[in-house]
Each structure stands twice: as structure tokens, then as C-alpha cells.
């Protein structure tokens, strides 16, 4: 099997990853906003997934030096490239699930 396909399938196959990307397709979000849209996910799991996605350059984390500090997460161009994939999965799910 193609290693690039395998890596992409592994990325999207991790629990919660697809949902996080789906939420961030709507634009930059704070941790709390992501958590509100995926309430079943624990804070630790969200933190872990965000770090993984940031390491893979799918998500960008921006810290705004305000009081209190504001942190936002948004998709990079690499992450935005997943939009047609995520939307196709959604379309398939609506038709078949």
C-alpha cells in the first residue's frame, strides 16, 4: 500500500481528529469553543490531539499577549486541504449512515 495514503488514513482514523478538523473548518477557535462542539471528548484528549495536529502542521496555535492570554487554533493550508475530504465523508455519512 502507498505509505502516503496509509499516513493520511491513519491521521483521519484517529478518534476525534476528523471532528476537530471539521470544527476548525469554520474558522479559528479557542479551546473552549472546540470543546463545546465536541463535549464527549475529554480536555486531555483534546489537548493531546491539538498537539499532534500542530506537530503535523495541520493546525496552527496562536497566542495573543492580552490579559488574560488568548489562544486560538486554526487550520493551516495543509489542514484546509482536508476540507473536500471531510465534506465528502460528511456527505457519505448523511446518505449511508
Tab-separated table of N, CA, C and O in Angstrom:
chain	number	residue	atom	x	y	z
A	1	UNK	N	0.845	-1.180	0.000
A	1	UNK	CA	0.000	0.000	0.000
A	1	UNK	C	0.890	1.242	0.000
A	1	UNK	O	1.984	1.242	0.545
A	2	UNK	N	0.389	2.306	-0.557
A	2	UNK	CA	1.117	3.568	-0.630
A	2	UNK	C	1.312	4.147	0.771
A	2	UNK	O	0.346	4.318	1.521
A	3	UNK	N	2.564	4.462	1.150
A	3	UNK	CA	2.796	4.997	2.500
A	3	UNK	C	2.119	6.343	2.757
A	3	UNK	O	1.726	6.634	3.882
A	4	UNK	N	1.959	7.161	1.730
A	4	UNK	CA	1.301	8.458	1.918
A	4	UNK	C	-0.193	8.272	2.194
A	4	UNK	O	-0.770	8.949	3.024
A	5	UNK	N	-0.819	7.337	1.471
A	5	UNK	CA	-2.226	7.035	1.732
A	5	UNK	C	-2.379	6.487	3.149
A	5	UNK	O	-3.287	6.886	3.886
A	6	UNK	N	-1.493	5.600	3.518
A	6	UNK	CA	-1.544	4.997	4.853
A	6	UNK	C	-1.413	6.062	5.942
A	6	UNK	O	-2.152	6.057	6.927
A	7	UNK	N	-0.492	7.015	5.760
A	7	UNK	CA	-0.302	8.086	6.745
A	7	UNK	C	-1.548	8.972	6.825
A	7	UNK	O	-1.974	9.355	7.924
A	8	UNK	N	-2.152	9.286	5.681
A	8	UNK	CA	-3.353	10.116	5.671
A	8	UNK	C	-4.520	9.392	6.339
A	8	UNK	O	-5.258	9.984	7.137
A	9	UNK	N	-4.678	8.103	6.040
A	9	UNK	CA	-5.758	7.325	6.643
A	9	UNK	C	-5.540	7.196	8.156
A	9	UNK	O	-6.499	7.265	8.924
A	10	UNK	N	-4.308	7.043	8.564
A	10	UNK	CA	-4.002	6.950	9.997
A	10	UNK	C	-4.330	8.268	10.704
A	10	UNK	O	-4.895	8.277	11.790
A	11	UNK	N	-3.992	9.389	10.079
A	11	UNK	CA	-4.288	10.699	10.660
A	11	UNK	C	-5.794	10.870	10.865
A	11	UNK	O	-6.258	11.172	11.960
A	12	UNK	N	-6.568	10.660	9.808
A	12	UNK	CA	-8.009	10.868	9.895
A	12	UNK	C	-8.719	9.767	10.669
A	12	UNK	O	-9.822	9.972	11.167
A	13	UNK	N	-8.070	8.615	10.796
A	13	UNK	CA	-8.670	7.497	11.507
A	13	UNK	C	-8.564	7.584	13.021
A	13	UNK	O	-9.255	6.859	13.731
A	14	UNK	N	-7.734	8.485	13.521
A	14	UNK	CA	-7.611	8.638	14.970
A	14	UNK	C	-8.895	9.234	15.527
A	14	UNK	O	-9.446	10.177	14.955
A	15	UNK	N	-9.328	8.671	16.625
A	15	UNK	CA	-10.573	9.136	17.232
A	15	UNK	C	-10.489	10.630	17.516
A	15	UNK	O	-9.487	11.109	18.043
A	16	UNK	N	-11.521	11.349	17.166
A	16	UNK	CA	-11.730	12.778	17.379
A	16	UNK	C	-11.046	13.670	16.349
A	16	UNK	O	-11.441	14.819	16.178
A	17	UNK	N	-10.039	13.199	15.647
A	17	UNK	CA	-9.288	14.064	14.740
A	17	UNK	C	-10.171	14.650	13.646
A	17	UNK	O	-10.130	15.858	13.390
A	18	UNK	N	-10.966	13.822	13.005
A	18	UNK	CA	-11.847	14.313	11.953
A	18	UNK	C	-12.835	15.349	12.464
A	18	UNK	O	-13.104	16.349	11.793
A	19	UNK	N	-13.353	15.123	13.674
A	19	UNK	CA	-14.294	16.083	14.255
A	19	UNK	C	-13.611	17.414	14.565
A	19	UNK	O	-14.192	18.478	14.346
A	20	UNK	N	-12.396	17.352	15.069
A	20	UNK	CA	-11.653	18.587	15.366
A	20	UNK	C	-11.438	19.376	14.082
A	20	UNK	O	-11.671	20.593	14.033
A	21	UNK	N	-11.005	18.692	13.039
A	21	UNK	CA	-10.776	19.365	11.760
A	21	UNK	C	-12.087	19.946	11.238
A	21	UNK	O	-12.133	21.084	10.767
A	22	UNK	N	-13.170	19.181	11.372
A	22	UNK	CA	-14.487	19.656	10.920
A	22	UNK	C	-14.880	20.943	11.644
A	22	UNK	O	-15.365	21.891	11.036
A	23	UNK	N	-14.654	20.998	12.949
A	23	UNK	CA	-14.959	22.192	13.734
A	23	UNK	C	-14.108	23.371	13.266
A	23	UNK	O	-14.602	24.488	13.097
A	24	UNK	N	-12.831	23.127	13.024
A	24	UNK	CA	-11.924	24.213	12.642
A	24	UNK	C	-12.116	24.681	11.199
A	24	UNK	O	-11.622	25.748	10.832
A	25	UNK	N	-12.852	23.916	10.403
A	25	UNK	CA	-13.177	24.396	9.056
A	25	UNK	C	-14.024	25.656	9.127
A	25	UNK	O	-14.054	26.452	8.185
A	26	UNK	N	-14.684	25.869	10.258
A	26	UNK	CA	-15.494	27.063	10.450
A	26	UNK	C	-14.698	28.289	10.826
A	26	UNK	O	-15.270	29.358	11.045
A	27	UNK	N	-13.386	28.170	10.924
A	27	UNK	CA	-12.532	29.304	11.265
A	27	UNK	C	-11.846	29.107	12.595
A	27	UNK	O	-12.062	28.099	13.280
A	28	UNK	N	-10.987	30.053	12.982
A	28	UNK	CA	-10.225	29.940	14.233
A	28	UNK	C	-11.145	29.785	15.439
A	28	UNK	O	-12.223	30.391	15.494
A	29	UNK	N	-10.712	28.945	16.366
A	29	UNK	CA	-11.492	28.690	17.574
A	29	UNK	C	-10.572	28.628	18.788
A	29	UNK	O	-9.415	28.233	18.681
A	30	UNK	N	-11.127	28.993	19.914
A	30	UNK	CA	-10.428	28.809	21.180
A	30	UNK	C	-10.705	27.391	21.671
A	30	UNK	O	-11.660	26.742	21.222
A	31	UNK	N	-9.878	26.916	22.597
A	31	UNK	CA	-10.000	25.574	23.147
A	31	UNK	C	-11.433	25.324	23.623
A	31	UNK	O	-12.046	24.303	23.293
A	32	UNK	N	-11.962	26.259	24.372
A	32	UNK	CA	-13.300	26.124	24.949
A	32	UNK	C	-14.369	25.985	23.856
A	32	UNK	O	-15.321	25.214	23.995
A	33	UNK	N	-14.203	26.710	22.759
A	33	UNK	CA	-15.174	26.650	21.662
A	33	UNK	C	-15.146	25.286	20.977
A	33	UNK	O	-16.194	24.751	20.592
A	34	UNK	N	-13.949	24.732	20.820
A	34	UNK	CA	-13.820	23.396	20.231
A	34	UNK	C	-14.478	22.384	21.155
A	34	UNK	O	-15.251	21.528	20.732
A	35	UNK	N	-14.172	22.494	22.429
A	35	UNK	CA	-14.704	21.573	23.439
A	35	UNK	C	-16.228	21.645	23.484
A	35	UNK	O	-16.897	20.616	23.639
A	36	UNK	N	-16.807	22.817	23.350
A	36	UNK	CA	-18.266	22.965	23.362
A	36	UNK	C	-18.919	22.222	22.196
A	36	UNK	O	-20.021	21.718	22.325
A	37	UNK	N	-18.221	22.154	21.072
A	37	UNK	CA	-18.785	21.480	19.901
A	37	UNK	C	-18.554	19.972	19.915
A	37	UNK	O	-19.210	19.239	19.169
A	38	UNK	N	-17.609	19.520	20.751
A	38	UNK	CA	-17.337	18.085	20.892
A	38	UNK	C	-17.320	17.760	22.389
A	38	UNK	O	-16.272	17.421	22.957
A	39	UNK	N	-18.457	17.880	23.073
A	39	UNK	CA	-18.472	17.757	24.535
A	39	UNK	C	-18.114	16.374	25.072
A	39	UNK	O	-17.689	16.247	26.224
A	40	UNK	N	-18.233	15.327	24.246
A	40	UNK	CA	-17.920	13.973	24.713
A	40	UNK	C	-16.417	13.738	24.878
A	40	UNK	O	-15.998	12.792	25.525
A	41	UNK	N	-15.606	14.589	24.270
A	41	UNK	CA	-14.153	14.430	24.323
A	41	UNK	C	-13.608	15.071	25.591
A	41	UNK	O	-13.999	16.175	25.961
A	42	UNK	N	-12.672	14.378	26.244
A	42	UNK	CA	-12.065	14.926	27.461
A	42	UNK	C	-11.103	16.059	27.108
A	42	UNK	O	-10.594	16.138	25.990
A	43	UNK	N	-10.839	16.922	28.092
A	43	UNK	CA	-9.881	18.013	27.899
A	43	UNK	C	-8.508	17.467	27.546
A	43	UNK	O	-7.817	18.005	26.682
A	44	UNK	N	-8.109	16.381	28.219
A	44	UNK	CA	-6.785	15.798	27.965
A	44	UNK	C	-6.687	15.284	26.534
A	44	UNK	O	-5.681	15.494	25.857
A	45	UNK	N	-7.736	14.620	26.071
A	45	UNK	CA	-7.714	14.096	24.699
A	45	UNK	C	-7.658	15.240	23.693
A	45	UNK	O	-6.909	15.174	22.717
A	46	UNK	N	-8.426	16.306	23.932
A	46	UNK	CA	-8.386	17.456	23.027
A	46	UNK	C	-6.996	18.076	23.021
A	46	UNK	O	-6.448	18.377	21.963
A	47	UNK	N	-6.406	18.223	24.187
A	47	UNK	CA	-5.045	18.768	24.279
A	47	UNK	C	-4.067	17.899	23.507
A	47	UNK	O	-3.247	18.406	22.720
A	48	UNK	N	-4.141	16.585	23.701
A	48	UNK	CA	-3.239	15.660	23.009
A	48	UNK	C	-3.409	15.732	21.495
A	48	UNK	O	-2.424	15.800	20.751
A	49	UNK	N	-4.670	15.727	21.037
A	49	UNK	CA	-4.918	15.782	19.588
A	49	UNK	C	-4.453	17.111	18.994
A	49	UNK	O	-3.895	17.143	17.894
A	50	UNK	N	-4.679	18.197	19.719
A	50	UNK	CA	-4.246	19.503	19.194
A	50	UNK	C	-2.729	19.547	19.068
A	50	UNK	O	-2.200	20.078	18.090
A	51	UNK	N	-2.009	18.991	20.038
A	51	UNK	CA	-0.542	18.950	19.954
A	51	UNK	C	-0.100	18.119	18.764
A	51	UNK	O	0.830	18.498	18.038
A	52	UNK	N	-0.745	16.971	18.542
A	52	UNK	CA	-0.405	16.125	17.395
A	52	UNK	C	-0.646	16.860	16.082
A	52	UNK	O	0.199	16.832	15.182
A	53	UNK	N	-1.803	17.497	15.972
A	53	UNK	CA	-2.133	18.203	14.740
A	53	UNK	C	-1.214	19.401	14.516
A	53	UNK	O	-0.868	19.719	13.375
A	54	UNK	N	-0.803	20.035	15.594
A	54	UNK	CA	0.147	21.149	15.478
A	54	UNK	C	1.512	20.634	15.022
A	54	UNK	O	2.145	21.223	14.140
A	55	UNK	N	1.950	19.525	15.589
A	55	UNK	CA	3.235	18.920	15.206
A	55	UNK	C	3.239	18.522	13.730
A	55	UNK	O	4.248	18.654	13.051
A	56	UNK	N	2.080	18.076	13.240
A	56	UNK	CA	1.965	17.645	11.841
A	56	UNK	C	1.697	18.820	10.896
A	56	UNK	O	1.485	18.620	9.706
A	57	UNK	N	1.663	20.039	11.442
A	57	UNK	CA	1.414	21.254	10.664
A	57	UNK	C	0.032	21.259	10.004
A	57	UNK	O	-0.143	21.786	8.913
A	58	UNK	N	-0.946	20.663	10.698
A	58	UNK	CA	-2.328	20.688	10.234
A	58	UNK	C	-3.062	21.834	10.930
A	58	UNK	O	-3.943	22.456	10.360
A	59	UNK	N	-2.655	22.115	12.167
A	59	UNK	CA	-3.263	23.164	12.984
A	59	UNK	C	-2.180	24.131	13.429
A	59	UNK	O	-1.061	23.726	13.753
A	60	UNK	N	-2.530	25.403	13.456
A	60	UNK	CA	-1.626	26.447	13.952
A	60	UNK	C	-2.198	26.980	15.263
A	60	UNK	O	-3.400	27.249	15.359
A	61	UNK	N	-1.348	27.126	16.232
A	61	UNK	CA	-1.728	27.665	17.544
A	61	UNK	C	-1.170	29.078	17.644
A	61	UNK	O	0.025	29.294	17.483
A	62	UNK	N	-2.041	30.049	17.909
A	62	UNK	CA	-1.619	31.442	18.025
A	62	UNK	C	-1.920	31.938	19.431
A	62	UNK	O	-3.050	31.811	19.907
A	63	UNK	N	-0.891	32.493	20.080
A	63	UNK	CA	-1.037	33.053	21.421
A	63	UNK	C	-1.065	34.573	21.291
A	63	UNK	O	-0.141	35.171	20.747
A	64	UNK	N	-2.131	35.180	21.785
A	64	UNK	CA	-2.264	36.634	21.766
A	64	UNK	C	-1.899	37.168	23.145
A	64	UNK	O	-2.507	36.780	24.137
A	65	UNK	N	-0.890	38.052	23.217
A	65	UNK	CA	-0.416	38.556	24.514
A	65	UNK	C	-1.360	39.603	25.106
A	65	UNK	O	-1.052	40.779	25.159
A	66	UNK	N	-2.518	39.146	25.496
A	66	UNK	CA	-3.516	40.007	26.121
A	66	UNK	C	-3.674	39.568	27.571
A	66	UNK	O	-3.127	38.569	27.979
A	67	UNK	N	-4.455	40.311	28.297
A	67	UNK	CA	-4.782	39.898	29.659
A	67	UNK	C	-6.274	39.649	29.729
A	67	UNK	O	-7.037	40.591	29.532
A	68	UNK	N	-6.741	38.445	29.965
A	68	UNK	CA	-5.937	37.226	30.048
A	68	UNK	C	-5.458	36.796	28.656
A	68	UNK	O	-5.997	37.224	27.639
A	69	UNK	N	-4.455	35.936	28.657
A	69	UNK	CA	-3.885	35.454	27.403
A	69	UNK	C	-4.964	34.727	26.603
A	69	UNK	O	-5.761	33.974	27.152
A	70	UNK	N	-4.997	34.998	25.305
A	70	UNK	CA	-5.961	34.347	24.422
A	70	UNK	C	-5.198	33.443	23.464
A	70	UNK	O	-4.213	33.858	22.852
A	71	UNK	N	-5.659	32.200	23.357
A	71	UNK	CA	-5.031	31.234	22.454
A	71	UNK	C	-6.091	30.758	21.471
A	71	UNK	O	-7.190	30.380	21.869
A	72	UNK	N	-5.752	30.809	20.188
A	72	UNK	CA	-6.668	30.337	19.153
A	72	UNK	C	-5.987	29.269	18.306
A	72	UNK	O	-4.771	29.288	18.109
A	73	UNK	N	-6.803	28.369	17.815
A	73	UNK	CA	-6.339	27.303	16.928
A	73	UNK	C	-7.028	27.480	15.586
A	73	UNK	O	-8.218	27.788	15.527
A	74	UNK	N	-6.265	27.296	14.518
A	74	UNK	CA	-6.843	27.374	13.180
A	74	UNK	C	-6.118	26.402	12.269
A	74	UNK	O	-4.982	25.994	12.542
A	75	UNK	N	-6.778	26.036	11.199
A	75	UNK	CA	-6.173	25.127	10.236
A	75	UNK	C	-5.120	25.856	9.410
A	75	UNK	O	-5.310	27.009	9.027
A	76	UNK	N	-4.020	25.185	9.159
A	76	UNK	CA	-3.008	25.694	8.242
A	76	UNK	C	-3.509	25.421	6.816
A	76	UNK	O	-4.575	24.819	6.628
A	77	UNK	N	-2.735	25.792	5.828
A	77	UNK	CA	-3.135	25.478	4.451
A	77	UNK	C	-3.183	23.959	4.256
A	77	UNK	O	-4.045	23.445	3.537
A	78	UNK	N	-2.292	23.249	4.929
A	78	UNK	CA	-2.309	21.781	4.882
A	78	UNK	C	-3.619	21.258	5.470
A	78	UNK	O	-4.249	20.355	4.917
A	79	UNK	N	-4.048	21.834	6.586
A	79	UNK	CA	-5.309	21.447	7.212
A	79	UNK	C	-6.502	21.828	6.355
A	79	UNK	O	-7.464	21.060	6.224
A	80	UNK	N	-6.457	23.018	5.750
A	80	UNK	CA	-7.540	23.456	4.862
A	80	UNK	C	-7.683	22.518	3.664
A	80	UNK	O	-8.776	22.339	3.135
A	81	UNK	N	-6.560	21.920	3.262
A	81	UNK	CA	-6.585	20.978	2.146
A	81	UNK	C	-7.436	19.749	2.430
A	81	UNK	O	-7.817	19.024	1.507
A	82	UNK	N	-7.749	19.514	3.699
A	82	UNK	CA	-8.597	18.379	4.072
A	82	UNK	C	-10.085	18.681	3.924
A	82	UNK	O	-10.922	17.777	4.067
A	83	UNK	N	-10.439	19.926	3.629
A	83	UNK	CA	-11.859	20.291	3.550
A	83	UNK	C	-12.657	19.404	2.601
A	83	UNK	O	-13.702	18.881	2.981
A	84	UNK	N	-12.211	19.185	1.351
A	84	UNK	CA	-13.023	18.331	0.475
A	84	UNK	C	-13.139	16.895	0.988
A	84	UNK	O	-14.175	16.249	0.795
A	85	UNK	N	-12.120	16.416	1.670
A	85	UNK	CA	-12.153	15.061	2.225
A	85	UNK	C	-13.196	14.992	3.339
A	85	UNK	O	-14.047	14.092	3.368
A	86	UNK	N	-13.139	15.942	4.265
A	86	UNK	CA	-14.074	15.976	5.395
A	86	UNK	C	-15.507	16.145	4.895
A	86	UNK	O	-16.425	15.460	5.373
A	87	UNK	N	-15.711	17.027	3.941
A	87	UNK	CA	-17.059	17.238	3.412
A	87	UNK	C	-17.568	16.013	2.661
A	87	UNK	O	-18.760	15.680	2.731
A	88	UNK	N	-16.677	15.308	1.972
A	88	UNK	CA	-17.072	14.064	1.291
A	88	UNK	C	-17.483	12.998	2.300
A	88	UNK	O	-18.463	12.279	2.092
A	89	UNK	N	-16.746	12.909	3.397
A	89	UNK	CA	-17.102	11.951	4.451
A	89	UNK	C	-18.465	12.317	5.034
A	89	UNK	O	-19.305	11.449	5.272
A	90	UNK	N	-18.689	13.612	5.245
A	90	UNK	CA	-19.979	14.056	5.770
A	90	UNK	C	-21.109	13.698	4.801
A	90	UNK	O	-22.146	13.180	5.213
A	91	UNK	N	-20.913	13.973	3.516
A	91	UNK	CA	-21.930	13.647	2.513
A	91	UNK	C	-22.220	12.142	2.502
A	91	UNK	O	-23.380	11.720	2.471
A	92	UNK	N	-21.174	11.336	2.537
A	92	UNK	CA	-21.341	9.883	2.547
A	92	UNK	C	-22.105	9.453	3.790
A	92	UNK	O	-23.029	8.646	3.721
A	93	UNK	N	-21.727	10.016	4.942
A	93	UNK	CA	-22.407	9.673	6.200
A	93	UNK	C	-23.875	10.027	6.171
A	93	UNK	O	-24.714	9.264	6.665
A	94	UNK	N	-24.208	11.181	5.612
A	94	UNK	CA	-25.615	11.594	5.552
A	94	UNK	C	-26.429	10.670	4.654
A	94	UNK	O	-27.603	10.415	4.923
A	95	UNK	N	-25.797	10.153	3.612
A	95	UNK	CA	-26.524	9.266	2.708
A	95	UNK	C	-26.606	7.836	3.221
A	95	UNK	O	-27.631	7.166	3.049
A	96	UNK	N	-25.554	7.343	3.862
A	96	UNK	CA	-25.465	5.917	4.155
A	96	UNK	C	-25.523	5.531	5.639
A	96	UNK	O	-25.685	4.357	5.950
A	97	UNK	N	-25.374	6.469	6.535
A	97	UNK	CA	-25.339	6.080	7.952
A	97	UNK	C	-26.666	6.337	8.646
A	97	UNK	O	-27.341	7.224	8.492
